């Protein structure tokens, strides 16, 4: 789980992967120079300045890329680039130069450039800048505080592209609207912490590939339909489809839960049979049948929701087909410029001739295929009869009345009769190895208690 205040930690004590420049270990004089502070101005010695900057600036960005982070702080970099107990004295100057060139951006400035009103500031996901940082900026002091968070602009764009591709290749991309919580779960491996995840969403929002909306206390994200398309605002249809998708998930979970409850009641009836507690077994069977009726009702609702969603997805596909037809009509108009009536009549004659030939071939093939189909149908009828006979012979744990199920179209009586439960319990007892012999089972007719 993400922790809102968690920082992306940088490793200390050098680079364990051995990706530092060769002089890091081999040239003491060179490294002593690189670890020294910059002069106050580049004009003092531009050669030394450019040499240090050319070493550290690419190293800072490549280090962040290898770590998979887009957020960095001076303090973390000082720890990461320690060498023999020393820290580079010019890293703050390097960060200032990267900020000036636009390769880094203060996190607070980046958030101010995008509509981030949907972010919950009260939960500590982002903290306001300390007062001393604000005062230093107002007074014109460009020093970078050790704790201030900076954003690597290009790395953030790369991470945003990675998250967008991850969404496009996932099952949740069937519809452009998705819950923020569901998207965060999908991106947990790509974004090392929650703050990075929010920065990625803000970058996608800046690129007009997503928009975020809060609906009934829950945040939802809408994606653009294509990699080069711009996202449209969330409308009532988007919200309705999202709510249907949430209902589908809720109903599916409820059906699964009730199915487990039904199995539990079935097992309780079996145990009661083994223990000779017939009344307890009857109660368990009644509970099982009530649960199954609830499952049937929920299945009907689930089918309705899924049917509506299928129609919505189909309508979106139909719109794409319509656009394709529209483009095809335009192309047809262009291609018909040089078409004459004579050419058209000749083409119609050719088409008619081909259609006549095709009809003859189809009739011939139909005659040969029909016999095969009749034969296959007879075989299927026989196989179905065999399956039905085998099914009636198999001892079912909790059988229903086969006559009601197979030979009538009437709606089942919603009441559960004790006589039916008696017969079902008796068969259950037989399937359990005769723990309650059927010849000794009482045959009392009880008044329905449901």
mmCIF file of C-alpha atoms in Angstrom, residues 1 37 41 48 57 94 102 120 123 128 170 178 182 197 204 207 215 228 233 272 297 330 350 360 367 371 392:
data_model
loop_
_atom_site.group_PDB
_atom_site.id
_atom_site.type_symbol
_atom_site.label_atom_id
_atom_site.label_comp_id
_atom_site.label_asym_id
_atom_site.label_seq_id
_atom_site.Cartn_x
_atom_site.Cartn_y
_atom_site.Cartn_z
ATOM 1 C CA UNK A 1 0.000 0.000 0.000
ATOM 2 C CA UNK A 37 32.131 23.970 -4.929
ATOM 3 C CA UNK A 41 30.007 33.157 -11.138
ATOM 4 C CA UNK A 48 35.977 24.787 -14.842
ATOM 5 C CA UNK A 57 23.821 17.552 -14.644
ATOM 6 C CA UNK A 94 23.661 22.045 -10.517
ATOM 7 C CA UNK A 102 13.614 23.978 -17.537
ATOM 8 C CA UNK A 120 -7.233 16.078 -1.298
ATOM 9 C CA UNK A 123 -4.759 14.122 3.750
ATOM 10 C CA UNK A 128 2.650 23.388 1.393
ATOM 11 C CA UNK A 170 -5.538 -3.314 -19.439
ATOM 12 C CA UNK A 178 -12.481 4.455 -14.461
ATOM 13 C CA UNK A 182 -8.869 1.210 -9.511
ATOM 14 C CA UNK A 197 0.962 8.789 -9.152
ATOM 15 C CA UNK A 204 -1.678 13.537 -18.381
ATOM 16 C CA UNK A 207 -1.500 16.968 -22.014
ATOM 17 C CA UNK A 215 -18.690 12.135 -8.192
ATOM 18 C CA UNK A 228 -3.510 11.324 -30.244
ATOM 19 C CA UNK A 233 -15.261 16.672 -20.419
ATOM 20 C CA UNK A 272 -27.110 -32.809 9.996
ATOM 21 C CA UNK A 297 -33.092 -12.602 -8.826
ATOM 22 C CA UNK A 330 -16.746 10.665 -49.781
ATOM 23 C CA UNK A 350 -21.497 -8.303 -65.106
ATOM 24 C CA UNK A 360 -26.488 -21.869 -58.937
ATOM 25 C CA UNK A 367 -28.362 -29.766 -51.598
ATOM 26 C CA UNK A 371 -28.191 -34.224 -45.898
ATOM 27 C CA UNK A 392 -31.672 -38.785 -14.332
#
